[in-house]
Amino acid sequence: MRKIYTFLGPLGFVLIWWLIAAFNLADSFFFPGPKETLIALVNLLGGDLVKDILATLSRTMQSFALATIIGVPLGLLLGKAENAYRSIEFIIDFFRSTPATALFPLFLLVFGIADASKIAAATFGGLLIILFNTAYGVINSKKIRILAARLAGASRWQIFRWIVFWESLPQTFVGLRNAISLTLTIVVVTEMFVGTNVGIGRRIIDFQVVFNIPAMYAAIIAAGMMGYLLNYCLRAIEQRLVHWKQ
Amino acid sequence: MAIRIRKLRKRMDGLELYRDLSFTAKTGKITAIFGPNGSGKSTLFNILAGVMKPDGGAYAIEPFDQRRFSYLFQNYRETLLPWRTNRANITLPLESQRLDKHEIQDRVTTLQQQLDLQLPLDGYPYELSGGQQQMLAFFRTLITNPNTLLIDEPFSALDYQNWLHFCNILQAYHLAKKPTTLIITHNIEEAAYLAEEIIVFSDKPTRVLGIVKNPLSYPRTVNTLKSAAFHDIKRQVLELFHGKAEA
């Protein structure tokens, strides 16, 4: 019974979309109906768009992996050294508030116009989010568990492996899920900008320039599906690892 | 050979917790500390455990062996690790001592039989009831085979039946292994049921009002709880606590 409610919203959404298109409530040139968009999407997925999706996916995963590999250990370390974290908190907050895309021109100068600069910008954005979430997970961990383990004779390294890492894991995953959405966003935006012929961002701009509006919508939806699926996968991993928070 | 406290002094938040507090908990016996809330009982344990420093005086646990020293916190359920199975929670102190897997397994099995523990060891703590979680944490403090046990208001959240069950497990362990046990409680029944000596604390600044000897023989049972001698022990504690006139 509950399942029905899950589908009610999306169905209503498509219905409103269809009504607007069917009764010509908006200019059909700029606002194609669900049918045209779906046909365009099916055609694209059977052809070129797969290459674009894979290219964007590859850039996103590279950025996300780099951000995770650097961000999680660094966050754990900084969370343990709380004073060190406090002293660089402002820097992290400042750059976290700076849109990573604003730094893209700088990354272009440093890394060139190929993929490296896109990956660098996306990594930068994701890294800071993962870093501060992980650090906060450590800082807010229950001191009594650590105390109990210390009294039971556990070493610092054992406490780190057995308690601190796990205790911060739910907060780390908050960071990871935010970061994967952000890295995808940055990759798509930078693809629109310069330096590549493949990528979902590139494709959206190309369709827009030639006024292939249904295809543009289809590519946007494909990008949305990518984002949703990436988040979904991460959630599934989280539910397995962080089983005690369910 | 005991837990000795000599002229201990400690101030916290501008208040004098104790001035020249002295007492001894004898080796191989259960000693209870009975006193009002805020008399610094938990702080005393934190000092003994080396978590806090006193302002003056001396204390000693003899013979001290970190590996066989166990401290059961007041909120000990919170010290369970939900990402570890119940078994892995119990064995954590042994893992930190780097015992080998078989030895750890043997210890769990032995203690489980000894104390008749019925818990699903392959489940997780969050699947257990509150009482079972406390049992699990209690089990973990006993797995190292401690010769010194500090227990801070252990069974205060339990219903009567579980309370008696826990007391009897502690008693069984005590009779088998004879650790030096110091137990903080504000439950007079618990003190009289478990301890051989009951040290009565005053309000702040805390001093020892007196010591009640409890010669009732072990193992104590429900019949002990009903006996006149048991009530006499409780009366003696109350008399010390309130002064003879009031009681």
Tab-separated table of N, CA, C and O in Angstrom, chain A residues 142 144-145 147-155 157-158 161-164 166-167 241 243-245, chain B residues 49-51 66 69 71 73 75 78-84 92-93 95-98 124 126 140:
chain	number	residue	atom	x	y	z
A	142	LYS	N	31.526	9.637	20.949
A	142	LYS	CA	31.286	9.489	22.383
A	142	LYS	C	32.586	9.184	23.105
A	142	LYS	O	33.224	8.178	22.851
A	144	ILE	N	33.009	8.275	26.073
A	144	ILE	CA	32.944	7.195	27.068
A	144	ILE	C	33.356	5.853	26.461
A	144	ILE	O	33.947	5.009	27.140
A	145	ARG	N	33.105	5.668	25.176
A	145	ARG	CA	33.522	4.418	24.526
A	145	ARG	C	35.034	4.335	24.465
A	145	ARG	O	35.632	3.283	24.697
A	147	LEU	N	37.094	5.911	26.400
A	147	LEU	CA	37.574	5.765	27.770
A	147	LEU	C	37.495	4.305	28.218
A	147	LEU	O	38.449	3.756	28.790
A	148	ALA	N	36.368	3.669	27.919
A	148	ALA	CA	36.199	2.272	28.321
A	148	ALA	C	37.242	1.388	27.651
A	148	ALA	O	37.811	0.501	28.290
A	149	ALA	N	37.509	1.650	26.367
A	149	ALA	CA	38.496	0.835	25.655
A	149	ALA	C	39.896	1.085	26.201
A	149	ALA	O	40.702	0.166	26.340
A	150	ARG	N	40.167	2.351	26.545
A	150	ARG	CA	41.482	2.674	27.105
A	150	ARG	C	41.687	1.951	28.430
A	150	ARG	O	42.748	1.395	28.694
A	151	LEU	N	40.643	1.944	29.252
A	151	LEU	CA	40.746	1.262	30.539
A	151	LEU	C	40.881	-0.245	30.350
A	151	LEU	O	41.440	-0.938	31.193
A	152	ALA	N	40.349	-0.755	29.230
A	152	ALA	CA	40.495	-2.185	28.952
A	152	ALA	C	41.868	-2.483	28.356
A	152	ALA	O	42.156	-3.611	27.982
A	153	GLY	N	42.702	-1.464	28.228
A	153	GLY	CA	44.080	-1.674	27.807
A	153	GLY	C	44.339	-1.521	26.319
A	153	GLY	O	45.400	-1.908	25.831
A	154	ALA	N	43.368	-0.951	25.576
A	154	ALA	CA	43.569	-0.803	24.137
A	154	ALA	C	44.583	0.302	23.846
A	154	ALA	O	44.613	1.322	24.529
A	155	SER	N	45.408	0.083	22.832
A	155	SER	CA	46.389	1.094	22.444
A	155	SER	C	45.700	2.182	21.632
A	155	SER	O	44.553	2.029	21.214
A	157	TRP	N	46.296	3.133	18.605
A	157	TRP	CA	46.032	2.650	17.248
A	157	TRP	C	44.825	1.710	17.241
A	157	TRP	O	43.984	1.748	16.340
A	158	GLN	N	44.724	0.865	18.263
A	158	GLN	CA	43.561	-0.022	18.379
A	158	GLN	C	42.288	0.790	18.558
A	158	GLN	O	41.268	0.498	17.936
A	161	ARG	N	41.303	2.230	15.243
A	161	ARG	CA	40.747	1.246	14.303
A	161	ARG	C	39.416	0.688	14.765
A	161	ARG	O	38.527	0.431	13.963
A	162	TRP	N	39.276	0.466	16.059
A	162	TRP	CA	38.094	-0.240	16.571
A	162	TRP	C	36.948	0.694	16.896
A	162	TRP	O	35.801	0.294	16.894
A	163	ILE	N	37.280	1.942	17.211
A	163	ILE	CA	36.220	2.844	17.674
A	163	ILE	C	36.107	4.107	16.825
A	163	ILE	O	35.079	4.344	16.200
A	164	VAL	N	37.170	4.896	16.785
A	164	VAL	CA	37.070	6.218	16.156
A	164	VAL	C	36.617	6.120	14.703
A	164	VAL	O	35.699	6.823	14.275
A	166	TRP	N	34.906	3.765	13.139
A	166	TRP	CA	33.508	3.327	13.009
A	166	TRP	C	32.545	4.376	13.525
A	166	TRP	O	31.473	4.591	12.969
A	167	GLU	N	32.938	4.989	14.616
A	167	GLU	CA	32.070	5.990	15.224
A	167	GLU	C	31.835	7.163	14.270
A	167	GLU	O	30.753	7.734	14.230
A	241	LEU	N	27.403	-1.137	5.531
A	241	LEU	CA	28.493	-0.844	6.466
A	241	LEU	C	27.991	-0.261	7.780
A	241	LEU	O	28.434	-0.643	8.846
A	243	HIS	N	25.272	-0.575	9.541
A	243	HIS	CA	24.021	-1.301	9.785
A	243	HIS	C	23.331	-0.887	11.078
A	243	HIS	O	22.138	-1.048	11.229
A	244	TRP	N	24.092	-0.314	12.021
A	244	TRP	CA	23.499	-0.014	13.332
A	244	TRP	C	22.690	1.276	13.345
A	244	TRP	O	22.026	1.569	14.315
A	245	LYS	N	22.731	2.053	12.268
A	245	LYS	CA	22.009	3.327	12.260
A	245	LYS	C	20.638	3.202	11.589
A	245	LYS	O	19.941	4.185	11.446
B	49	ALA	N	40.850	4.770	38.694
B	49	ALA	CA	41.097	4.239	37.358
B	49	ALA	C	42.170	5.020	36.617
B	49	ALA	O	42.572	4.655	35.518
B	50	GLY	N	42.623	6.129	37.222
B	50	GLY	CA	43.667	6.917	36.591
B	50	GLY	C	43.143	7.893	35.554
B	50	GLY	O	43.901	8.455	34.767
B	51	VAL	N	41.840	8.101	35.526
B	51	VAL	CA	41.249	9.026	34.561
B	51	VAL	C	41.325	10.464	35.073
B	51	VAL	O	41.441	11.407	34.317
B	66	GLN	N	47.050	-3.885	35.126
B	66	GLN	CA	46.151	-3.220	34.179
B	66	GLN	C	45.254	-4.219	33.439
B	66	GLN	O	44.087	-3.969	33.194
B	69	PHE	N	42.273	-5.383	35.644
B	69	PHE	CA	41.565	-4.314	36.325
B	69	PHE	C	40.325	-3.982	35.493
B	69	PHE	O	40.445	-3.688	34.310
B	71	TYR	N	36.542	-1.869	35.173
B	71	TYR	CA	35.765	-0.743	35.675
B	71	TYR	C	34.433	-0.775	34.949
B	71	TYR	O	34.386	-0.657	33.735
B	73	PHE	N	31.221	1.082	34.216
B	73	PHE	CA	30.697	2.446	34.297
B	73	PHE	C	29.236	2.452	34.694
B	73	PHE	O	28.501	1.517	34.446
B	75	ASN	N	26.965	4.280	33.216
B	75	ASN	CA	26.198	4.161	31.975
B	75	ASN	C	26.897	3.188	31.027
B	75	ASN	O	27.224	3.517	29.907
B	78	GLU	N	26.298	2.350	27.253
B	78	GLU	CA	26.776	3.244	26.197
B	78	GLU	C	28.181	2.904	25.724
B	78	GLU	O	28.636	3.418	24.713
B	79	THR	N	28.884	2.077	26.485
B	79	THR	CA	30.237	1.732	26.055
B	79	THR	C	30.251	0.556	25.077
B	79	THR	O	31.286	0.208	24.551
B	80	LEU	N	29.091	-0.038	24.822
B	80	LEU	CA	29.033	-1.104	23.822
B	80	LEU	C	29.235	-0.514	22.425
B	80	LEU	O	28.840	0.612	22.165
B	81	LEU	N	29.846	-1.296	21.538
B	81	LEU	CA	30.106	-0.814	20.188
B	81	LEU	C	29.120	-1.476	19.218
B	81	LEU	O	29.192	-2.679	18.993
B	82	PRO	N	28.188	-0.690	18.653
B	82	PRO	CA	27.116	-1.271	17.845
B	82	PRO	C	27.600	-1.876	16.527
B	82	PRO	O	26.876	-2.651	15.918
B	83	TRP	N	28.796	-1.513	16.088
B	83	TRP	CA	29.310	-2.080	14.836
B	83	TRP	C	29.986	-3.418	15.068
B	83	TRP	O	30.370	-4.080	14.125
B	84	ARG	N	30.145	-3.806	16.321
B	84	ARG	CA	30.723	-5.118	16.617
B	84	ARG	C	29.621	-6.075	17.050
B	84	ARG	O	28.676	-5.671	17.710
B	92	LEU	N	36.686	-7.703	23.116
B	92	LEU	CA	37.553	-6.540	22.860
B	92	LEU	C	38.712	-6.396	23.848
B	92	LEU	O	39.849	-6.215	23.431
B	93	PRO	N	38.458	-6.522	25.157
B	93	PRO	CA	39.589	-6.387	26.094
B	93	PRO	C	40.663	-7.462	25.864
B	93	PRO	O	41.851	-7.183	26.028
B	95	GLU	N	41.283	-8.962	22.922
B	95	GLU	CA	41.964	-8.639	21.662
B	95	GLU	C	43.033	-7.583	21.893
B	95	GLU	O	44.107	-7.643	21.298
B	96	SER	N	42.721	-6.622	22.763
B	96	SER	CA	43.704	-5.568	23.003
B	96	SER	C	44.909	-6.120	23.746
B	96	SER	O	45.985	-5.546	23.718
B	97	GLN	N	44.725	-7.258	24.407
B	97	GLN	CA	45.867	-7.909	25.063
B	97	GLN	C	46.576	-8.882	24.119
B	97	GLN	O	47.488	-9.590	24.504
B	98	ARG	N	46.088	-8.904	22.878
B	98	ARG	CA	46.695	-9.722	21.819
B	98	ARG	C	46.759	-11.208	22.157
B	98	ARG	O	47.740	-11.887	21.867
B	124	TYR	N	23.849	-8.330	17.169
B	124	TYR	CA	24.428	-7.025	17.483
B	124	TYR	C	23.750	-6.418	18.717
B	124	TYR	O	22.587	-6.719	18.994
B	126	TYR	N	22.383	-3.650	19.359
B	126	TYR	CA	21.131	-2.899	19.203
B	126	TYR	C	19.920	-3.815	19.010
B	126	TYR	O	18.785	-3.348	18.997
B	140	ARG	N	31.477	-8.363	29.568
B	140	ARG	CA	32.741	-7.888	29.013
B	140	ARG	C	33.722	-7.509	30.116
B	140	ARG	O	34.928	-7.727	29.995
